[in-house]
Every structure is written in structure tokens, then in C-alpha cells.
Amino acid sequence: MAEQSMDPVEPVDARPERLRVFLVDDHAMFRAGVRAELGAHVEVVGEASTVAEAVSRIAAVGPDVVLLDVHMPDGGGRAVLEAMRRTHPQVKFLALSVSDAAEDVIGLIRAGARGYVTKTISPDELAAAIRRVADGDAVFSPRLAGFVLDAFAARPDAPVADPELDQLTNREREVLRLLARGYAYKEIAKELFISIKTVETHVSNVLRKLQMSNRYELSRWAADRRLV
């Protein structure tokens, strides 16, 4: 009888399991695009378009990494982070946004995100960023890293905690920034895909919270804080 080999059998596929990723963004077409582009790299295990939906579904599926939009109508990425970080500390968050504003970057990192990249990132770069965040690294689009370094080095000219600014929601800040840049209400509505009435409501809320009376005062206030 021929002698049988006792060498261990190699597994058919020794590759590590793909990372489980969850998408949070209020634009369905963008989520579909990300899902399609990342399909070869990761397993997309769920998606959400609102804060409440995101909190519930992330808790249910327990992904490795959450790709998180910064600005959404009901609170945005920071609200998701603040709701999840105490109960699900093992889940890592990577902000993926069109915004490259310093206060958005700093706010998300202080809330617990492990990185922040803009939506101009390529699919391969995004897949690599997800892997690095899952491994415990911090990842930033090149020009955004300076904001974080400035803030945590406590330089005098760096973005720092601002009680007045902190009382504004992400959407109110977004409206304020466009208003300070000279956009008309109609242009702001078109830019943010909301109604003119909603823009008026946000401006009214900002004026009330900051105790100001007109858009010109708001513009000067925003310019002083380098929000424009």
C-alpha cells in the first residue's frame, strides 16, 4: 500500500475576511456609487440616510468601519458619533464629506472619528483608508491633516472650541457659511437641496442663537472665525 502523505492540507482561500463597512449619507445616489466602487474591496453590510436610522442599524449589524457623512438634515455625522461611541466603542468611524472646512474636521475628530477624507478621493484610496482606520491608524486627506495638528497643538491661530459656534447645528453652520459668502437664499437652497423656506428657518435660528439682527452681522461674525 502506498504511503499516505501527512502534510497539512492548505486552505482553499487563506485570504483574510473582507472588512464589514456601513454607509451613512443622505444622498441615495452617492451611497449607490460608493457601494458599487467598494464592492471588490469590502463587504457593505448596511446603509442609512438619517441619524436615527444610522444609530439603530449600526447597533444591529456591528460593522468594522462606518463611512460617515458630515452634514445631514437631522444632525449629521457628529450626532451619530455621539450616540454610538459609548455603547459601541469597537466600531471605527471615517468621515467622508464634500466639506473641507476646519470646524467640520475638528468637530468630527473630537467626537471620535478616526479619520476624515473628502469625496474627491479615488475608490482605491478610499478602500486603503478604510483598511488603515480598521487597523487603528488615523487617516486624513492631505490638506486636512494640518487642521487637526493645529487644533491639538493649541496654536493661537488654530480652530478651538467656540461656545457660540457649538450651539449651531451642522446644517445651520452650512447655511451660515454660504450666507457669509454672499449667496442668496435661493442659491443656498439649490446648493444644499433644501427649500427656500427651510433656508429662512435656519437663518432665523442662527440669528436667534447668536443674538444678531441681520445677515451682515452674521457675515462679519463668520469671517472673524474663518468660516467663509
mmCIF file of C-alpha atoms in Angstrom:
data_model
loop_
_atom_site.group_PDB
_atom_site.id
_atom_site.type_symbol
_atom_site.label_atom_id
_atom_site.label_comp_id
_atom_site.label_asym_id
_atom_site.label_seq_id
_atom_site.Cartn_x
_atom_site.Cartn_y
_atom_site.Cartn_z
ATOM 1 C CA MET A 1 0.000 0.000 0.000
ATOM 2 C CA ALA A 2 1.345 3.419 -0.931
ATOM 3 C CA GLU A 3 2.357 5.603 1.999
ATOM 4 C CA GLN A 4 -0.092 8.447 2.574
ATOM 5 C CA SER A 5 1.247 11.967 2.998
ATOM 6 C CA MET A 6 0.643 13.502 6.426
ATOM 7 C CA ASP A 7 1.428 17.071 5.323
ATOM 8 C CA PRO A 8 -1.269 19.566 6.349
ATOM 9 C CA VAL A 9 -3.727 20.497 3.634
ATOM 10 C CA GLU A 10 -3.533 24.158 2.558
ATOM 11 C CA PRO A 11 -6.865 26.031 2.842
ATOM 12 C CA VAL A 12 -8.583 26.795 -0.440
ATOM 13 C CA ASP A 13 -8.684 30.523 0.358
ATOM 14 C CA ALA A 14 -6.357 31.846 3.050
ATOM 15 C CA ARG A 15 -7.225 35.476 2.447
ATOM 16 C CA PRO A 16 -8.485 37.430 5.473
ATOM 17 C CA GLU A 17 -12.203 38.161 5.601
ATOM 18 C CA ARG A 18 -13.251 41.392 3.943
ATOM 19 C CA LEU A 19 -13.939 44.343 6.200
ATOM 20 C CA ARG A 20 -17.586 44.963 7.021
ATOM 21 C CA VAL A 21 -18.482 48.565 6.159
ATOM 22 C CA PHE A 22 -21.617 50.628 6.814
ATOM 23 C CA LEU A 23 -22.547 53.744 4.778
ATOM 24 C CA VAL A 24 -24.214 56.836 6.254
ATOM 25 C CA ASP A 25 -25.176 59.534 3.747
ATOM 26 C CA ASP A 26 -28.457 61.266 2.958
ATOM 27 C CA HIS A 27 -27.958 61.011 -0.834
ATOM 28 C CA ALA A 28 -29.086 57.632 -2.180
ATOM 29 C CA MET A 29 -27.209 58.031 -5.466
ATOM 30 C CA PHE A 30 -23.945 58.688 -3.647
ATOM 31 C CA ARG A 31 -24.432 55.623 -1.433
ATOM 32 C CA ALA A 32 -25.112 53.510 -4.530
ATOM 33 C CA GLY A 33 -21.929 54.799 -6.147
ATOM 34 C CA VAL A 34 -19.787 54.071 -3.092
ATOM 35 C CA ARG A 35 -21.310 50.605 -2.752
ATOM 36 C CA ALA A 36 -20.512 49.840 -6.392
ATOM 37 C CA GLU A 37 -16.970 51.194 -6.218
ATOM 38 C CA LEU A 38 -16.078 49.452 -2.940
ATOM 39 C CA GLY A 39 -17.733 46.123 -3.722
ATOM 40 C CA ALA A 40 -14.481 44.479 -4.757
ATOM 41 C CA HIS A 41 -12.661 45.614 -1.614
ATOM 42 C CA VAL A 42 -15.084 45.401 1.319
ATOM 43 C CA GLU A 43 -18.441 43.971 2.319
ATOM 44 C CA VAL A 44 -21.037 46.728 2.584
ATOM 45 C CA VAL A 45 -23.336 45.429 5.328
ATOM 46 C CA GLY A 46 -25.822 48.280 5.502
ATOM 47 C CA GLU A 47 -26.610 51.915 4.889
ATOM 48 C CA ALA A 48 -28.654 54.752 6.360
ATOM 49 C CA SER A 49 -29.778 58.233 5.349
ATOM 50 C CA THR A 50 -30.682 59.709 8.761
ATOM 51 C CA VAL A 51 -29.111 59.856 12.196
ATOM 52 C CA ALA A 52 -31.823 57.748 13.856
ATOM 53 C CA GLU A 53 -31.653 55.142 11.114
ATOM 54 C CA ALA A 54 -27.856 55.035 11.324
ATOM 55 C CA VAL A 55 -27.762 54.590 15.107
ATOM 56 C CA SER A 56 -30.310 51.757 15.002
ATOM 57 C CA ARG A 57 -28.777 49.857 12.097
ATOM 58 C CA ILE A 58 -25.136 50.242 13.132
ATOM 59 C CA ALA A 59 -26.038 48.831 16.537
ATOM 60 C CA ALA A 60 -27.788 45.903 14.849
ATOM 61 C CA VAL A 61 -25.080 44.870 12.362
ATOM 62 C CA GLY A 62 -21.883 45.873 14.213
ATOM 63 C CA PRO A 63 -19.686 46.851 11.239
ATOM 64 C CA ASP A 64 -15.914 47.244 11.397
ATOM 65 C CA VAL A 65 -15.916 50.728 9.874
ATOM 66 C CA VAL A 66 -18.642 53.305 9.275
ATOM 67 C CA LEU A 67 -18.269 55.773 6.394
ATOM 68 C CA LEU A 68 -19.959 58.853 7.761
ATOM 69 C CA ASP A 69 -21.265 61.965 6.015
ATOM 70 C CA VAL A 70 -20.760 65.153 7.995
ATOM 71 C CA HIS A 71 -23.903 67.113 7.085
ATOM 72 C CA MET A 72 -27.367 65.580 7.116
ATOM 73 C CA PRO A 73 -30.748 67.238 7.742
ATOM 74 C CA ASP A 74 -31.284 65.744 11.202
ATOM 75 C CA GLY A 75 -27.899 66.346 12.816
ATOM 76 C CA GLY A 76 -25.205 64.735 10.711
ATOM 77 C CA GLY A 77 -22.153 62.659 11.447
ATOM 78 C CA ARG A 78 -21.345 64.179 14.809
ATOM 79 C CA ALA A 79 -24.754 63.190 16.176
ATOM 80 C CA VAL A 80 -24.201 59.590 15.049
ATOM 81 C CA LEU A 81 -20.772 59.514 16.675
ATOM 82 C CA GLU A 82 -22.007 60.945 19.949
ATOM 83 C CA ALA A 83 -24.817 58.397 20.078
ATOM 84 C CA MET A 84 -22.586 55.401 19.296
ATOM 85 C CA ARG A 85 -19.196 55.975 20.886
ATOM 86 C CA ARG A 86 -20.165 54.968 24.445
ATOM 87 C CA THR A 87 -22.222 51.893 23.576
ATOM 88 C CA HIS A 88 -20.186 50.611 20.598
ATOM 89 C CA PRO A 89 -16.571 51.722 21.111
ATOM 90 C CA GLN A 90 -15.277 48.913 18.886
ATOM 91 C CA VAL A 91 -16.857 50.463 15.759
ATOM 92 C CA LYS A 92 -14.495 52.832 13.947
ATOM 93 C CA PHE A 93 -15.682 55.872 12.006
ATOM 94 C CA LEU A 94 -14.216 57.504 8.902
ATOM 95 C CA ALA A 95 -15.791 60.809 7.844
ATOM 96 C CA LEU A 96 -16.412 61.110 4.093
ATOM 97 C CA SER A 97 -17.648 64.561 3.121
ATOM 98 C CA VAL A 98 -17.700 67.295 0.489
ATOM 99 C CA SER A 99 -16.797 69.752 3.250
ATOM 100 C CA ASP A 100 -13.166 70.636 3.865
ATOM 101 C CA ALA A 101 -13.958 73.279 6.489
ATOM 102 C CA ALA A 102 -11.677 73.260 9.523
ATOM 103 C CA GLU A 103 -14.517 73.296 12.062
ATOM 104 C CA ASP A 104 -16.108 70.223 10.440
ATOM 105 C CA VAL A 105 -12.849 68.288 10.519
ATOM 106 C CA ILE A 106 -12.052 69.252 14.112
ATOM 107 C CA GLY A 107 -15.617 68.608 15.278
ATOM 108 C CA LEU A 108 -15.740 65.079 13.876
ATOM 109 C CA ILE A 109 -12.306 64.139 15.192
ATOM 110 C CA ARG A 110 -13.122 65.469 18.669
ATOM 111 C CA ALA A 111 -16.352 63.471 18.569
ATOM 112 C CA GLY A 112 -14.395 60.282 17.915
ATOM 113 C CA ALA A 113 -13.844 59.775 14.170
ATOM 114 C CA ARG A 114 -10.560 58.049 13.280
ATOM 115 C CA GLY A 115 -10.156 59.975 10.042
ATOM 116 C CA TYR A 116 -11.627 62.461 7.607
ATOM 117 C CA VAL A 117 -11.420 62.330 3.805
ATOM 118 C CA THR A 118 -13.200 64.337 1.133
ATOM 119 C CA LYS A 119 -15.429 62.931 -1.582
ATOM 120 C CA THR A 120 -12.811 63.684 -4.225
ATOM 121 C CA ILE A 121 -10.898 60.601 -3.005
ATOM 122 C CA SER A 122 -10.463 57.752 -5.508
ATOM 123 C CA PRO A 123 -12.072 54.333 -4.863
ATOM 124 C CA ASP A 124 -8.688 52.651 -4.329
ATOM 125 C CA GLU A 125 -7.580 55.389 -1.921
ATOM 126 C CA LEU A 126 -10.865 55.111 -0.037
ATOM 127 C CA ALA A 127 -10.507 51.339 0.275
ATOM 128 C CA ALA A 128 -6.977 51.828 1.619
ATOM 129 C CA ALA A 129 -8.194 54.489 4.072
ATOM 130 C CA ILE A 130 -10.894 52.130 5.366
ATOM 131 C CA ARG A 131 -8.316 49.393 5.923
ATOM 132 C CA ARG A 132 -5.989 51.762 7.781
ATOM 133 C CA VAL A 133 -8.803 53.034 10.034
ATOM 134 C CA ALA A 134 -9.836 49.443 10.775
ATOM 135 C CA ASP A 135 -6.226 48.725 11.755
ATOM 136 C CA GLY A 136 -6.254 51.631 14.205
ATOM 137 C CA ASP A 137 -4.494 54.302 12.150
ATOM 138 C CA ALA A 138 -5.706 57.884 11.690
ATOM 139 C CA VAL A 139 -6.317 58.933 8.077
ATOM 140 C CA PHE A 140 -6.810 62.403 6.591
ATOM 141 C CA SER A 141 -6.904 63.941 3.152
ATOM 142 C CA PRO A 142 -3.561 65.810 2.855
ATOM 143 C CA ARG A 143 -4.652 69.405 3.451
ATOM 144 C CA LEU A 144 -6.992 68.443 6.293
ATOM 145 C CA ALA A 145 -4.252 66.965 8.480
ATOM 146 C CA GLY A 146 -2.958 70.463 9.180
ATOM 147 C CA PHE A 147 -6.262 71.487 10.766
ATOM 148 C CA VAL A 148 -6.009 68.631 13.237
ATOM 149 C CA LEU A 149 -2.353 69.285 14.032
ATOM 150 C CA ASP A 150 -3.095 72.970 14.610
ATOM 151 C CA ALA A 151 -6.050 72.264 16.869
ATOM 152 C CA PHE A 152 -4.339 69.724 19.066
ATOM 153 C CA ALA A 153 -1.099 71.668 19.244
ATOM 154 C CA ALA A 154 -3.230 74.507 20.696
ATOM 155 C CA ARG A 155 -1.664 77.123 18.448
ATOM 156 C CA PRO A 156 -3.139 80.613 18.957
ATOM 157 C CA ASP A 157 -4.384 80.763 15.373
ATOM 158 C CA ALA A 158 -5.846 77.268 15.338
ATOM 159 C CA PRO A 159 -9.566 76.450 15.388
ATOM 160 C CA VAL A 160 -10.547 75.961 19.033
ATOM 161 C CA ALA A 161 -13.709 75.256 20.963
ATOM 162 C CA ASP A 162 -16.212 78.049 20.440
ATOM 163 C CA PRO A 163 -19.337 78.007 22.653
ATOM 164 C CA GLU A 164 -21.281 80.245 20.240
ATOM 165 C CA LEU A 165 -20.390 78.116 17.227
ATOM 166 C CA ASP A 166 -21.001 74.863 19.090
ATOM 167 C CA GLN A 167 -24.641 75.761 19.684
ATOM 168 C CA LEU A 168 -25.320 75.726 15.925
ATOM 169 C CA THR A 169 -26.293 72.507 14.181
ATOM 170 C CA ASN A 170 -24.201 71.255 11.255
ATOM 171 C CA ARG A 171 -26.858 72.404 8.787
ATOM 172 C CA GLU A 172 -27.065 75.843 10.385
ATOM 173 C CA ARG A 173 -23.289 76.186 10.053
ATOM 174 C CA GLU A 174 -23.503 75.165 6.410
ATOM 175 C CA VAL A 175 -26.199 77.768 5.718
ATOM 176 C CA LEU A 176 -24.232 80.392 7.639
ATOM 177 C CA ARG A 177 -21.084 79.696 5.634
ATOM 178 C CA LEU A 178 -22.879 80.109 2.303
ATOM 179 C CA LEU A 179 -24.700 83.180 3.543
ATOM 180 C CA ALA A 180 -21.393 84.752 4.556
ATOM 181 C CA ARG A 181 -20.024 84.021 1.088
ATOM 182 C CA GLY A 182 -22.766 86.184 -0.385
ATOM 183 C CA TYR A 183 -25.196 83.508 -1.550
ATOM 184 C CA ALA A 184 -28.849 84.487 -1.866
ATOM 185 C CA TYR A 185 -31.454 82.330 -0.121
ATOM 186 C CA LYS A 186 -32.436 80.784 -3.465
ATOM 187 C CA GLU A 187 -28.808 79.892 -4.212
ATOM 188 C CA ILE A 188 -28.333 78.363 -0.753
ATOM 189 C CA ALA A 189 -31.465 76.270 -1.234
ATOM 190 C CA LYS A 190 -30.188 74.989 -4.570
ATOM 191 C CA GLU A 191 -26.702 74.267 -3.208
ATOM 192 C CA LEU A 192 -27.998 72.282 -0.207
ATOM 193 C CA PHE A 193 -31.001 70.659 -1.937
ATOM 194 C CA ILE A 194 -33.480 72.194 0.508
ATOM 195 C CA SER A 195 -36.382 74.623 0.149
ATOM 196 C CA ILE A 196 -36.083 78.395 0.421
ATOM 197 C CA LYS A 197 -38.455 78.222 3.391
ATOM 198 C CA THR A 198 -36.067 75.821 5.137
ATOM 199 C CA VAL A 199 -33.168 78.196 4.460
ATOM 200 C CA GLU A 200 -35.161 81.054 6.003
ATOM 201 C CA THR A 201 -35.858 78.904 9.070
ATOM 202 C CA HIS A 202 -32.176 78.054 9.503
ATOM 203 C CA VAL A 203 -31.133 81.708 9.147
ATOM 204 C CA SER A 204 -33.766 82.747 11.673
ATOM 205 C CA ASN A 205 -32.486 80.113 14.124
ATOM 206 C CA VAL A 206 -28.874 81.258 13.667
ATOM 207 C CA LEU A 207 -29.812 84.906 14.214
ATOM 208 C CA ARG A 208 -31.702 83.971 17.373
ATOM 209 C CA LYS A 209 -28.935 81.775 18.793
ATOM 210 C CA LEU A 210 -26.200 84.307 18.087
ATOM 211 C CA GLN A 211 -28.404 87.251 19.127
ATOM 212 C CA MET A 212 -27.892 89.144 15.877
ATOM 213 C CA SER A 213 -30.331 91.089 13.751
ATOM 214 C CA ASN A 214 -29.254 90.719 10.109
ATOM 215 C CA ARG A 215 -27.151 88.759 7.629
ATOM 216 C CA TYR A 216 -24.422 91.418 7.536
ATOM 217 C CA GLU A 217 -23.666 90.926 11.215
ATOM 218 C CA LEU A 218 -23.644 87.169 10.595
ATOM 219 C CA SER A 219 -21.208 87.579 7.700
ATOM 220 C CA ARG A 220 -18.773 89.580 9.824
ATOM 221 C CA TRP A 221 -19.088 87.059 12.670
ATOM 222 C CA ALA A 222 -18.378 84.163 10.278
ATOM 223 C CA ALA A 223 -15.421 85.973 8.710
ATOM 224 C CA ASP A 224 -13.894 86.631 12.135
ATOM 225 C CA ARG A 225 -13.978 82.859 12.795
ATOM 226 C CA ARG A 226 -12.620 81.999 9.353
ATOM 227 C CA LEU A 227 -15.764 80.121 8.404
ATOM 228 C CA VAL A 228 -16.087 81.736 4.970
#
